[in-house]
């Protein structure tokens, strides 16, 4: 792995035979570059080479780089929405800074969360859910919301939800800018 490997990515893996306690096993190994820029070794040991490769692949799939936040450029708008809602629900359950629960039980009320979920399931997912974040341009999002407006339904909450979702994607480096800003 060289220094040009992007943060959060890994290089080529390799498998080699090792002896452990007199027993022969296979060790699958790969270097990963974490968000702090440091390289870390990830390994999996199994009795059969293919099992070691599969175990390593599983560890890589379960592993998140240090500081990973969750939004990725290849996500769909629906996947981003699901992740965003999970985060909002976690914030709503979190105690206030003094350890008590606020009158709204956290950052947002349960009624607000229900409105967000409704906007996701009734407007955002049907109109934009299958779109990858990389394809979510201002024009595409604007056209989808205009179609909803023309049908007589309001997009006020959906616009707010999309703005928050895309702002999070920008903060997580999944998008260079939010298509909702314009």
XYZ file of C-alpha atoms in Angstrom:
182
model
C 0.000 0.000 0.000
C 1.460 3.343 -0.913
C 0.760 6.829 0.434
C -1.665 7.503 -2.428
C -4.202 4.995 -1.134
C -7.265 7.058 -0.246
C -8.264 7.428 3.370
C -10.698 4.672 4.350
C -9.510 2.349 1.571
C -7.283 -0.707 1.625
C -4.576 -2.082 -0.607
C -4.143 -5.551 -2.103
C -4.554 -8.414 0.328
C -2.269 -11.429 0.503
C -2.481 -14.908 2.013
C 0.422 -16.894 3.426
C 0.903 -20.130 5.297
C 1.857 -19.827 8.985
C 2.523 -22.310 11.753
C 0.851 -21.694 15.073
C 1.389 -24.103 17.960
C 2.519 -26.807 15.537
C -0.647 -26.468 13.426
C -0.537 -25.084 9.919
C -2.929 -22.240 9.158
C -3.395 -19.538 6.538
C -3.159 -15.840 7.313
C -4.921 -13.296 5.094
C -3.563 -9.763 5.532
C -4.233 -6.268 4.181
C -3.153 -2.713 5.047
C -5.924 -0.146 5.579
C -5.521 3.637 5.694
C -7.741 5.103 8.420
C -9.166 8.622 8.593
C -6.250 9.714 10.738
C -3.977 8.899 7.763
C -2.263 6.007 9.524
C -1.939 2.562 8.035
C -3.239 -0.342 10.067
C -2.885 -4.057 9.477
C -6.064 -6.165 9.334
C -5.698 -9.954 9.463
C -7.714 -13.155 9.573
C -6.356 -16.655 10.280
C -8.098 -19.875 9.176
C -7.130 -23.491 8.360
C -7.942 -23.114 4.624
C -6.706 -20.270 2.361
C -10.141 -19.449 0.944
C -11.659 -19.339 4.447
C -8.945 -16.894 5.530
C -9.732 -14.657 2.520
C -13.452 -14.751 3.295
C -12.857 -14.002 6.976
C -10.669 -11.040 6.006
C -13.351 -9.736 3.641
C -15.908 -10.010 6.460
C -13.645 -8.100 8.849
C -13.176 -5.367 6.253
C -16.935 -5.147 5.695
C -17.609 -4.841 9.437
C -14.724 -2.489 10.077
C -15.116 1.245 9.787
C -12.146 3.594 9.617
C -11.501 5.689 12.708
C -13.898 8.612 12.719
C -16.146 7.160 10.020
C -19.521 8.840 10.108
C -21.680 6.798 7.788
C -22.600 8.780 4.668
C -20.850 7.602 1.497
C -20.995 8.912 -2.102
C -22.282 5.599 -3.498
C -25.295 5.550 -1.140
C -28.754 6.039 -2.529
C -30.907 8.902 -1.281
C -33.066 6.296 0.486
C -30.031 4.786 2.265
C -28.894 8.261 3.297
C -32.399 8.971 4.588
C -32.429 5.786 6.646
C -29.024 6.606 8.115
C -30.056 10.209 8.775
C -33.264 9.077 10.558
C -31.301 6.631 12.745
C -29.047 9.497 13.776
C -32.016 11.799 14.488
C -33.677 9.083 16.610
C -30.441 8.565 18.557
C -30.221 12.310 19.187
C -33.838 12.346 20.392
C -33.065 9.602 22.936
C -29.837 11.242 24.125
C -29.992 13.012 27.489
C -29.380 16.766 27.668
C -25.883 17.938 28.596
C -26.855 18.089 32.286
C -27.908 14.415 32.202
C -31.646 15.107 32.352
C -34.166 14.634 29.588
C -35.529 17.790 28.030
C -39.224 18.456 27.513
C -38.871 17.149 23.954
C -36.930 14.049 25.048
C -33.768 15.145 23.251
C -32.988 17.176 20.147
C -36.369 16.823 18.419
C -39.836 15.785 19.494
C -41.345 12.425 18.654
C -43.985 14.250 16.595
C -41.263 15.931 14.538
C -39.566 12.569 13.972
C -42.882 11.130 12.772
C -43.218 14.030 10.309
C -39.691 13.421 9.039
C -40.407 9.714 8.574
C -43.629 10.490 6.728
C -41.824 12.867 4.352
C -39.209 10.197 3.687
C -41.670 7.399 2.994
C -44.345 9.403 1.131
C -42.341 11.962 -0.879
C -38.555 11.530 -0.820
C -38.160 7.766 -1.286
C -40.763 7.397 -4.081
C -39.352 10.385 -5.983
C -35.606 10.205 -5.288
C -34.926 7.073 -3.201
C -33.137 5.040 -5.870
C -30.888 7.929 -6.923
C -27.214 7.675 -5.920
C -25.873 10.696 -4.059
C -23.417 11.285 -6.866
C -26.368 11.774 -9.227
C -28.371 14.023 -6.906
C -27.835 17.298 -8.715
C -29.746 20.484 -7.969
C -31.740 20.092 -11.190
C -32.726 16.484 -10.529
C -33.861 17.208 -6.963
C -35.676 20.376 -8.050
C -37.554 18.497 -10.790
C -38.616 15.720 -8.417
C -39.922 18.210 -5.863
C -41.663 20.259 -8.581
C -43.576 17.126 -9.649
C -44.774 16.657 -6.073
C -45.805 20.336 -5.876
C -47.757 19.967 -9.130
C -49.646 17.007 -7.685
C -51.028 19.295 -4.999
C -49.054 17.910 -2.081
C -46.824 20.142 0.023
C -43.062 19.630 0.013
C -42.211 21.931 2.937
C -41.171 19.144 5.347
C -39.576 17.075 2.556
C -37.437 20.069 1.557
C -36.340 20.518 5.165
C -35.505 16.824 5.509
C -33.566 16.778 2.220
C -31.636 19.908 3.215
C -30.628 18.278 6.511
C -29.766 14.951 4.847
C -27.604 16.546 2.148
C -25.934 18.861 4.697
C -24.922 15.763 6.667
C -23.614 14.132 3.470
C -21.466 17.239 2.837
C -20.134 17.161 6.406
C -19.199 13.497 5.902
C -17.442 14.235 2.596
C -19.949 12.134 0.653
C -20.912 15.185 -1.450
C -18.902 18.301 -2.351
C -21.970 20.533 -1.887
C -25.671 20.227 -1.153
C -28.074 20.185 -4.106
C -30.610 21.873 -1.794
C -28.569 25.059 -1.368
C -29.841 26.461 -4.645
